[in-house]
PDB file of C-alpha atoms in Angstrom:
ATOM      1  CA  UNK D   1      85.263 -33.545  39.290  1.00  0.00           C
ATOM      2  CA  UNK D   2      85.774 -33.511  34.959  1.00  0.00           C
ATOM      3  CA  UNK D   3      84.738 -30.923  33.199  1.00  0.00           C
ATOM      4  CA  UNK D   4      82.057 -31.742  30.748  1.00  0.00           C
ATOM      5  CA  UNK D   5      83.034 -31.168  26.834  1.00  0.00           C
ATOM      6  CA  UNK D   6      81.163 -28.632  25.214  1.00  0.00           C
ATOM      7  CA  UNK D   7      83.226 -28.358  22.113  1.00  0.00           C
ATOM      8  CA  UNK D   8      80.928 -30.435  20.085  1.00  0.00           C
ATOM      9  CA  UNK D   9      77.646 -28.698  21.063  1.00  0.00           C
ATOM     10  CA  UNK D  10      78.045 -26.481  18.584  1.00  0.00           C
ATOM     11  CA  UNK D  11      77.827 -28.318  15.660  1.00  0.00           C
ATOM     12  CA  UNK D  12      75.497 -30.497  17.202  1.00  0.00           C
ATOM     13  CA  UNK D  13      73.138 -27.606  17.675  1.00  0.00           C
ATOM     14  CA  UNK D  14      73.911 -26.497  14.411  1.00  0.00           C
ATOM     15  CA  UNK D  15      73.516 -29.969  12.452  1.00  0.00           C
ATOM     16  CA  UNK D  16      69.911 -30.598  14.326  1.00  0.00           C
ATOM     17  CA  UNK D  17      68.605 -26.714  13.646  1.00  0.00           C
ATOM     18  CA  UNK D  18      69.487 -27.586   9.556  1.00  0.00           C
ATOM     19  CA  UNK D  19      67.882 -30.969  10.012  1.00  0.00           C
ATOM     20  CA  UNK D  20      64.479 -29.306  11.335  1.00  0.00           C
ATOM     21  CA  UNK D  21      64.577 -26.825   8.985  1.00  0.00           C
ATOM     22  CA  UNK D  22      65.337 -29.486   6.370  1.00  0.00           C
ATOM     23  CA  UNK D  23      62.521 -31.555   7.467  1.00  0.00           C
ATOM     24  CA  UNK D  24      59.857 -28.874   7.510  1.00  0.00           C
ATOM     25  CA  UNK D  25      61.013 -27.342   4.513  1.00  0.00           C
ATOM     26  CA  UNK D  26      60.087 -31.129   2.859  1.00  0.00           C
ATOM     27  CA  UNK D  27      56.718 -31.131   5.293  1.00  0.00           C
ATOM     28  CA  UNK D  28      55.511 -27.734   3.598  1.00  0.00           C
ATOM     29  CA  UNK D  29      56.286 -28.664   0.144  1.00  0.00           C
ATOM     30  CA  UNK D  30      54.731 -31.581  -0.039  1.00  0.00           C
ATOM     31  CA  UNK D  31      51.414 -29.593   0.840  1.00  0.00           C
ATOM     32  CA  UNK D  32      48.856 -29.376  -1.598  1.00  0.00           C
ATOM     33  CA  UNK D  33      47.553 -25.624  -1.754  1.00  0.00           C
ATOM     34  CA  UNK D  34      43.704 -25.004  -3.094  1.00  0.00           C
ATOM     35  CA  UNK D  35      44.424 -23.320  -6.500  1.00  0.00           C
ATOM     36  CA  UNK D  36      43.111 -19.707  -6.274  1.00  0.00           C
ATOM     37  CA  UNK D  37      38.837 -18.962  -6.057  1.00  0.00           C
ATOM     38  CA  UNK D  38      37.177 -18.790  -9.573  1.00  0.00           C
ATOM     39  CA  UNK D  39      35.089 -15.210  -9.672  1.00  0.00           C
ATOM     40  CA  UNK D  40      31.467 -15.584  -9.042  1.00  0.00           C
ATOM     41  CA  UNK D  41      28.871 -13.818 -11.399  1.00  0.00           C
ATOM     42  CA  UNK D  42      27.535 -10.533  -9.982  1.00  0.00           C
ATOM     43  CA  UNK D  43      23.858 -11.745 -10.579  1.00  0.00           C
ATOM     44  CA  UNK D  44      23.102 -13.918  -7.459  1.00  0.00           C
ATOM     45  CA  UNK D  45      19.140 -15.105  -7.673  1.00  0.00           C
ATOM     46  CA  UNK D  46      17.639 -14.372  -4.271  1.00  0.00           C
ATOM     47  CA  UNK D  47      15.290 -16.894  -3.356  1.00  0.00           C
ATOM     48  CA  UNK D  48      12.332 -16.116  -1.586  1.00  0.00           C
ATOM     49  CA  UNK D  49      11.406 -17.761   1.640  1.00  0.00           C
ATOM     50  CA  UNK D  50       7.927 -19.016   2.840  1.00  0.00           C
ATOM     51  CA  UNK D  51       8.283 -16.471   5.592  1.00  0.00           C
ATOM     52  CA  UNK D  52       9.851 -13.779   3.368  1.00  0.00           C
ATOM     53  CA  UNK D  53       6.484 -13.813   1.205  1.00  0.00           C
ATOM     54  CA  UNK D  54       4.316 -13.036   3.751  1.00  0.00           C
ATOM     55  CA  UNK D  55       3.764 -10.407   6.586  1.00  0.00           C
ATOM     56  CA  UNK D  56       3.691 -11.444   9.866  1.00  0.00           C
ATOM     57  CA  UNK D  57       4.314  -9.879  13.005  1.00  0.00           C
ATOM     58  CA  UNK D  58       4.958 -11.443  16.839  1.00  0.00           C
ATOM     59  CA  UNK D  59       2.805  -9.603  19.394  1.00  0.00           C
ATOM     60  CA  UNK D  60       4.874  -9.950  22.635  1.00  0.00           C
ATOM     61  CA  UNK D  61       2.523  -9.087  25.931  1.00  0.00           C
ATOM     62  CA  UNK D  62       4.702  -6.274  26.651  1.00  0.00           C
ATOM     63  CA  UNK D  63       4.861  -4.436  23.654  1.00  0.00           C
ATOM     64  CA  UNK D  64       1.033  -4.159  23.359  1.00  0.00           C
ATOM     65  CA  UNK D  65      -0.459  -0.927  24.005  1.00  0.00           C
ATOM     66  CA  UNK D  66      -1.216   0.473  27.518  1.00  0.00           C
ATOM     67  CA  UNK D  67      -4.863   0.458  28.005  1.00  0.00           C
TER      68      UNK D  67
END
């Protein structure tokens, strides 16, 4: 039975390892990044809800008072 040749894995290993890292390398680059977040103002303006305005309350049966 012939023995199989293994002295050319090596630099094919080493040749397709490079090319990956080549190709990412491209891949990532050619990513557009968001540019970096503008500060807001301090003074955010609540607004008020319809809700918010008023009181209101939800009875539930069980948390009325024992009689």
């Amino acid at each position: 039975m012939p023995q199989l040749d293994t002295s050319t894995w090596f630099i094919t290993i080493l040749s397709m390892l490079m090319t990956l890292f080549v190709l990412f390398q491209l891949k990532i680059s050619k990513h557009m990044y968001l540019s970096a977040p503008s500060p807001k103002s301090n003074k955010t303006r609540k607004q008020k809800t319809p809700w918010e305005t008023k009181w209101t309350k939800i009875y539930l049966p069980l948390s009325l008072p024992q009689q």
